[in-house]
Amino acid sequence: QGAKKALEAGDSEQAATLAQEAVSAAKGSSNAEGMIDAMKVLVPALIALDKLEAGRLQAKELLAQFKTSANKAGQASMLLAMGELSNAEKDPTKALDLVADVEDLLPSAGAKSQELEMQLLNMKVSAYLLKTNGRDAMVAAKELRSLASSKGDKDGEAAAWQAIASVHEC
């Protein structure tokens, strides 16, 4: 929680430090949910600090751990983190190359599948915008809005509307 608050306050350095501590603690106790949640803060913090390689290494390490334990939600989450990092590197093709792998994991991700699908759609919107492919970005943004609306996720709907607005700006 402290890492998330620091990130929201714009203190990326503090957020990265606290999120890294949370990842380490979760790894030590084999808490998959804790690792996933901490990475959701660590990756944007590292992106803000332009420490993309550190984020990629952490995501790859956890991906390997989740593969070993057959945690499909964890695998999908780490692939999405790597996609975000690729978008931050202005390499949308690399991000889009992960889509099929994530989609293959979603049916086995259990309760996390809708949340992961929303993250996937967000990543796709960003990647398509980077590729200046407004049509595909709009399709993904509208899918995101529809999914968020059907789930009753107001924050997700707001993010989808922001994505739609971003497409219109291009």
PDB file of C-alpha atoms in Angstrom:
ATOM      1  CA  GLN A   1       0.000   0.000   0.000  1.00  0.00           C
ATOM      2  CA  GLY A   2       2.833   2.382   0.799  1.00  0.00           C
ATOM      3  CA  ALA A   3       4.380   1.816  -2.615  1.00  0.00           C
ATOM      4  CA  LYS A   4       1.070   2.459  -4.339  1.00  0.00           C
ATOM      5  CA  LYS A   5       0.548   5.690  -2.387  1.00  0.00           C
ATOM      6  CA  ALA A   6       4.080   6.836  -3.195  1.00  0.00           C
ATOM      7  CA  LEU A   7       3.484   6.152  -6.894  1.00  0.00           C
ATOM      8  CA  GLU A   8       0.182   8.041  -6.826  1.00  0.00           C
ATOM      9  CA  ALA A   9       1.967  10.936  -5.105  1.00  0.00           C
ATOM     10  CA  GLY A  10       4.577  10.990  -7.872  1.00  0.00           C
ATOM     11  CA  ASP A  11       7.449   9.702  -5.734  1.00  0.00           C
ATOM     12  CA  SER A  12       8.644   7.034  -8.155  1.00  0.00           C
ATOM     13  CA  GLU A  13      11.911   6.413  -6.310  1.00  0.00           C
ATOM     14  CA  GLN A  14      10.128   5.662  -3.018  1.00  0.00           C
ATOM     15  CA  ALA A  15       7.476   3.624  -4.845  1.00  0.00           C
ATOM     16  CA  ALA A  16      10.151   1.515  -6.557  1.00  0.00           C
ATOM     17  CA  THR A  17      11.995   0.913  -3.303  1.00  0.00           C
ATOM     18  CA  LEU A  18       8.869  -0.088  -1.395  1.00  0.00           C
ATOM     19  CA  ALA A  19       7.522  -2.218  -4.252  1.00  0.00           C
ATOM     20  CA  GLN A  20      10.858  -4.034  -4.593  1.00  0.00           C
ATOM     21  CA  GLU A  21      10.782  -4.756  -0.860  1.00  0.00           C
ATOM     22  CA  ALA A  22       7.227  -6.064  -1.244  1.00  0.00           C
ATOM     23  CA  VAL A  23       8.252  -8.310  -4.160  1.00  0.00           C
ATOM     24  CA  SER A  24      11.142  -9.713  -2.107  1.00  0.00           C
ATOM     25  CA  ALA A  25       8.939 -10.327   0.927  1.00  0.00           C
ATOM     26  CA  ALA A  26       6.273 -12.009  -1.209  1.00  0.00           C
ATOM     27  CA  LYS A  27       8.897 -14.198  -2.887  1.00  0.00           C
ATOM     28  CA  GLY A  28      10.253 -15.185   0.509  1.00  0.00           C
ATOM     29  CA  SER A  29       6.838 -16.360   1.634  1.00  0.00           C
ATOM     30  CA  SER A  30       5.848 -17.789  -1.789  1.00  0.00           C
ATOM     31  CA  ASN A  31       2.935 -15.340  -1.914  1.00  0.00           C
ATOM     32  CA  ALA A  32       2.037 -15.249  -5.616  1.00  0.00           C
ATOM     33  CA  GLU A  33      -0.687 -12.615  -5.172  1.00  0.00           C
ATOM     34  CA  GLY A  34       1.731 -10.398  -3.285  1.00  0.00           C
ATOM     35  CA  MET A  35       4.324 -10.687  -6.052  1.00  0.00           C
ATOM     36  CA  ILE A  36       1.748  -9.842  -8.728  1.00  0.00           C
ATOM     37  CA  ASP A  37       0.375  -6.873  -6.776  1.00  0.00           C
ATOM     38  CA  ALA A  38       3.835  -5.502  -6.004  1.00  0.00           C
ATOM     39  CA  MET A  39       4.856  -5.764  -9.667  1.00  0.00           C
ATOM     40  CA  LYS A  40       1.802  -3.688 -10.642  1.00  0.00           C
ATOM     41  CA  VAL A  41       3.439  -0.823  -8.742  1.00  0.00           C
ATOM     42  CA  LEU A  42       7.088  -1.651  -9.398  1.00  0.00           C
ATOM     43  CA  VAL A  43       6.822  -1.649 -13.202  1.00  0.00           C
ATOM     44  CA  PRO A  44       5.266   1.842 -13.566  1.00  0.00           C
ATOM     45  CA  ALA A  45       7.705   3.186 -10.962  1.00  0.00           C
ATOM     46  CA  LEU A  46      10.681   1.769 -12.854  1.00  0.00           C
ATOM     47  CA  ILE A  47       9.275   3.104 -16.125  1.00  0.00           C
ATOM     48  CA  ALA A  48       9.033   6.569 -14.571  1.00  0.00           C
ATOM     49  CA  LEU A  49      12.644   6.247 -13.405  1.00  0.00           C
ATOM     50  CA  ASP A  50      13.750   4.980 -16.843  1.00  0.00           C
ATOM     51  CA  LYS A  51      15.009   1.748 -15.290  1.00  0.00           C
ATOM     52  CA  LEU A  52      13.388  -0.460 -17.901  1.00  0.00           C
ATOM     53  CA  GLU A  53      16.003  -3.200 -17.878  1.00  0.00           C
ATOM     54  CA  ALA A  54      15.629  -3.644 -14.111  1.00  0.00           C
ATOM     55  CA  GLY A  55      11.887  -4.087 -14.600  1.00  0.00           C
ATOM     56  CA  ARG A  56      12.396  -6.557 -17.428  1.00  0.00           C
ATOM     57  CA  LEU A  57      14.832  -8.653 -15.364  1.00  0.00           C
ATOM     58  CA  GLN A  58      12.436  -8.736 -12.406  1.00  0.00           C
ATOM     59  CA  ALA A  59       9.485  -9.696 -14.632  1.00  0.00           C
ATOM     60  CA  LYS A  60      11.497 -12.471 -16.340  1.00  0.00           C
ATOM     61  CA  GLU A  61      12.609 -13.856 -12.984  1.00  0.00           C
ATOM     62  CA  LEU A  62       9.044 -13.967 -11.670  1.00  0.00           C
ATOM     63  CA  LEU A  63       7.754 -15.362 -14.974  1.00  0.00           C
ATOM     64  CA  ALA A  64      10.150 -18.293 -14.598  1.00  0.00           C
ATOM     65  CA  GLN A  65       9.009 -18.804 -11.004  1.00  0.00           C
ATOM     66  CA  PHE A  66       5.334 -18.737 -12.043  1.00  0.00           C
ATOM     67  CA  LYS A  67       6.021 -21.216 -14.852  1.00  0.00           C
ATOM     68  CA  THR A  68       7.654 -23.577 -12.376  1.00  0.00           C
ATOM     69  CA  SER A  69       4.623 -23.388 -10.088  1.00  0.00           C
ATOM     70  CA  ALA A  70       2.162 -23.494 -13.051  1.00  0.00           C
ATOM     71  CA  ASN A  71       0.554 -20.224 -11.906  1.00  0.00           C
ATOM     72  CA  LYS A  72      -1.178 -19.082 -15.104  1.00  0.00           C
ATOM     73  CA  ALA A  73      -2.394 -15.757 -13.677  1.00  0.00           C
ATOM     74  CA  GLY A  74       1.138 -14.966 -12.534  1.00  0.00           C
ATOM     75  CA  GLN A  75       2.568 -15.870 -15.932  1.00  0.00           C
ATOM     76  CA  ALA A  76       0.039 -13.657 -17.721  1.00  0.00           C
ATOM     77  CA  SER A  77       0.707 -10.805 -15.311  1.00  0.00           C
ATOM     78  CA  MET A  78       4.478 -10.948 -15.896  1.00  0.00           C
ATOM     79  CA  LEU A  79       4.009 -11.096 -19.679  1.00  0.00           C
ATOM     80  CA  LEU A  80       1.805  -8.007 -19.413  1.00  0.00           C
ATOM     81  CA  ALA A  81       4.491  -6.288 -17.339  1.00  0.00           C
ATOM     82  CA  MET A  82       7.012  -7.065 -20.071  1.00  0.00           C
ATOM     83  CA  GLY A  83       4.557  -5.659 -22.632  1.00  0.00           C
ATOM     84  CA  GLU A  84       4.268  -2.429 -20.656  1.00  0.00           C
ATOM     85  CA  LEU A  85       8.043  -2.208 -20.541  1.00  0.00           C
ATOM     86  CA  SER A  86       8.252  -2.784 -24.301  1.00  0.00           C
ATOM     87  CA  ASN A  87       5.745   0.010 -24.885  1.00  0.00           C
ATOM     88  CA  ALA A  88       7.821   2.247 -22.613  1.00  0.00           C
ATOM     89  CA  GLU A  89      10.842   1.396 -24.784  1.00  0.00           C
ATOM     90  CA  LYS A  90       8.776   2.522 -27.810  1.00  0.00           C
ATOM     91  CA  ASP A  91       8.797  -1.061 -29.129  1.00  0.00           C
ATOM     92  CA  PRO A  92       5.098  -1.792 -29.659  1.00  0.00           C
ATOM     93  CA  THR A  93       5.792  -4.759 -31.934  1.00  0.00           C
ATOM     94  CA  LYS A  94       7.534  -6.538 -29.082  1.00  0.00           C
ATOM     95  CA  ALA A  95       4.548  -5.790 -26.827  1.00  0.00           C
ATOM     96  CA  LEU A  96       2.048  -7.045 -29.393  1.00  0.00           C
ATOM     97  CA  ASP A  97       4.100 -10.231 -29.849  1.00  0.00           C
ATOM     98  CA  LEU A  98       3.099 -11.151 -26.272  1.00  0.00           C
ATOM     99  CA  VAL A  99      -0.662 -10.868 -26.894  1.00  0.00           C
ATOM    100  CA  ALA A 100      -1.218 -14.437 -28.107  1.00  0.00           C
ATOM    101  CA  ASP A 101       0.719 -15.886 -25.158  1.00  0.00           C
ATOM    102  CA  VAL A 102      -1.334 -13.865 -22.681  1.00  0.00           C
ATOM    103  CA  GLU A 103      -4.593 -14.784 -24.416  1.00  0.00           C
ATOM    104  CA  ASP A 104      -3.648 -18.477 -24.185  1.00  0.00           C
ATOM    105  CA  LEU A 105      -3.178 -18.118 -20.410  1.00  0.00           C
ATOM    106  CA  LEU A 106      -6.416 -16.212 -19.689  1.00  0.00           C
ATOM    107  CA  PRO A 107      -8.807 -19.208 -19.627  1.00  0.00           C
ATOM    108  CA  SER A 108      -6.624 -20.838 -16.950  1.00  0.00           C
ATOM    109  CA  ALA A 109      -6.148 -17.664 -14.897  1.00  0.00           C
ATOM    110  CA  GLY A 110      -9.233 -18.221 -12.762  1.00  0.00           C
ATOM    111  CA  ALA A 111     -10.708 -15.250 -10.961  1.00  0.00           C
ATOM    112  CA  LYS A 112      -7.973 -12.973 -12.310  1.00  0.00           C
ATOM    113  CA  SER A 113      -8.862 -13.566 -15.963  1.00  0.00           C
ATOM    114  CA  GLN A 114     -11.110 -10.497 -16.422  1.00  0.00           C
ATOM    115  CA  GLU A 115      -8.655  -8.187 -14.686  1.00  0.00           C
ATOM    116  CA  LEU A 116      -5.844  -9.572 -16.830  1.00  0.00           C
ATOM    117  CA  GLU A 117      -7.940  -9.190 -19.959  1.00  0.00           C
ATOM    118  CA  MET A 118      -8.490  -5.521 -19.100  1.00  0.00           C
ATOM    119  CA  GLN A 119      -4.748  -5.046 -18.614  1.00  0.00           C
ATOM    120  CA  LEU A 120      -4.134  -6.771 -21.947  1.00  0.00           C
ATOM    121  CA  LEU A 121      -6.555  -4.450 -23.731  1.00  0.00           C
ATOM    122  CA  ASN A 122      -4.877  -1.407 -22.143  1.00  0.00           C
ATOM    123  CA  MET A 123      -1.484  -2.660 -23.306  1.00  0.00           C
ATOM    124  CA  LYS A 124      -2.861  -3.222 -26.820  1.00  0.00           C
ATOM    125  CA  VAL A 125      -4.288   0.315 -26.970  1.00  0.00           C
ATOM    126  CA  SER A 126      -0.900   1.756 -25.997  1.00  0.00           C
ATOM    127  CA  ALA A 127       0.953  -0.423 -28.487  1.00  0.00           C
ATOM    128  CA  TYR A 128      -1.395   0.409 -31.345  1.00  0.00           C
ATOM    129  CA  LEU A 129      -1.131   4.119 -30.543  1.00  0.00           C
ATOM    130  CA  LEU A 130       2.651   3.841 -30.667  1.00  0.00           C
ATOM    131  CA  LYS A 131       2.327   2.152 -34.060  1.00  0.00           C
ATOM    132  CA  THR A 132      -0.066   4.966 -35.093  1.00  0.00           C
ATOM    133  CA  ASN A 133      -2.708   2.366 -35.829  1.00  0.00           C
ATOM    134  CA  GLY A 134      -5.751   4.305 -34.664  1.00  0.00           C
ATOM    135  CA  ARG A 135      -8.314   1.828 -35.966  1.00  0.00           C
ATOM    136  CA  ASP A 136      -6.961  -1.134 -33.975  1.00  0.00           C
ATOM    137  CA  ALA A 137      -6.373   1.112 -30.944  1.00  0.00           C
ATOM    138  CA  MET A 138     -10.024   2.182 -31.055  1.00  0.00           C
ATOM    139  CA  VAL A 139     -11.226  -1.420 -31.341  1.00  0.00           C
ATOM    140  CA  ALA A 140      -9.180  -2.394 -28.272  1.00  0.00           C
ATOM    141  CA  ALA A 141     -10.337   0.696 -26.342  1.00  0.00           C
ATOM    142  CA  LYS A 142     -13.987  -0.063 -27.093  1.00  0.00           C
ATOM    143  CA  GLU A 143     -13.506  -3.700 -26.037  1.00  0.00           C
ATOM    144  CA  LEU A 144     -11.968  -2.406 -22.818  1.00  0.00           C
ATOM    145  CA  ARG A 145     -14.927  -0.100 -22.199  1.00  0.00           C
ATOM    146  CA  SER A 146     -17.405  -2.885 -22.878  1.00  0.00           C
ATOM    147  CA  LEU A 147     -15.623  -5.318 -20.557  1.00  0.00           C
ATOM    148  CA  ALA A 148     -15.319  -2.743 -17.779  1.00  0.00           C
ATOM    149  CA  SER A 149     -18.966  -1.774 -18.154  1.00  0.00           C
ATOM    150  CA  SER A 150     -20.160  -5.390 -18.028  1.00  0.00           C
ATOM    151  CA  LYS A 151     -18.051  -5.919 -14.905  1.00  0.00           C
ATOM    152  CA  GLY A 152     -19.348  -2.725 -13.265  1.00  0.00           C
ATOM    153  CA  ASP A 153     -15.766  -1.483 -12.976  1.00  0.00           C
ATOM    154  CA  LYS A 154     -16.032   2.307 -12.890  1.00  0.00           C
ATOM    155  CA  ASP A 155     -12.247   2.824 -12.752  1.00  0.00           C
ATOM    156  CA  GLY A 156     -11.861   0.517 -15.728  1.00  0.00           C
ATOM    157  CA  GLU A 157     -14.547   2.411 -17.619  1.00  0.00           C
ATOM    158  CA  ALA A 158     -12.788   5.693 -16.876  1.00  0.00           C
ATOM    159  CA  ALA A 159      -9.498   4.234 -18.145  1.00  0.00           C
ATOM    160  CA  ALA A 160     -11.288   3.012 -21.274  1.00  0.00           C
ATOM    161  CA  TRP A 161     -12.759   6.440 -21.946  1.00  0.00           C
ATOM    162  CA  GLN A 162      -9.283   7.927 -21.512  1.00  0.00           C
ATOM    163  CA  ALA A 163      -7.977   5.395 -24.014  1.00  0.00           C
ATOM    164  CA  ILE A 164     -10.737   6.315 -26.453  1.00  0.00           C
ATOM    165  CA  ALA A 165      -9.900  10.006 -26.024  1.00  0.00           C
ATOM    166  CA  SER A 166      -6.222   9.234 -26.635  1.00  0.00           C
ATOM    167  CA  VAL A 167      -7.100   7.543 -29.899  1.00  0.00           C
ATOM    168  CA  HIS A 168      -9.104  10.582 -30.968  1.00  0.00           C
ATOM    169  CA  GLU A 169      -6.113  12.842 -30.204  1.00  0.00           C
ATOM    170  CA  CYS A 170      -3.918  10.958 -32.676  1.00  0.00           C
TER     171      CYS A 170
END
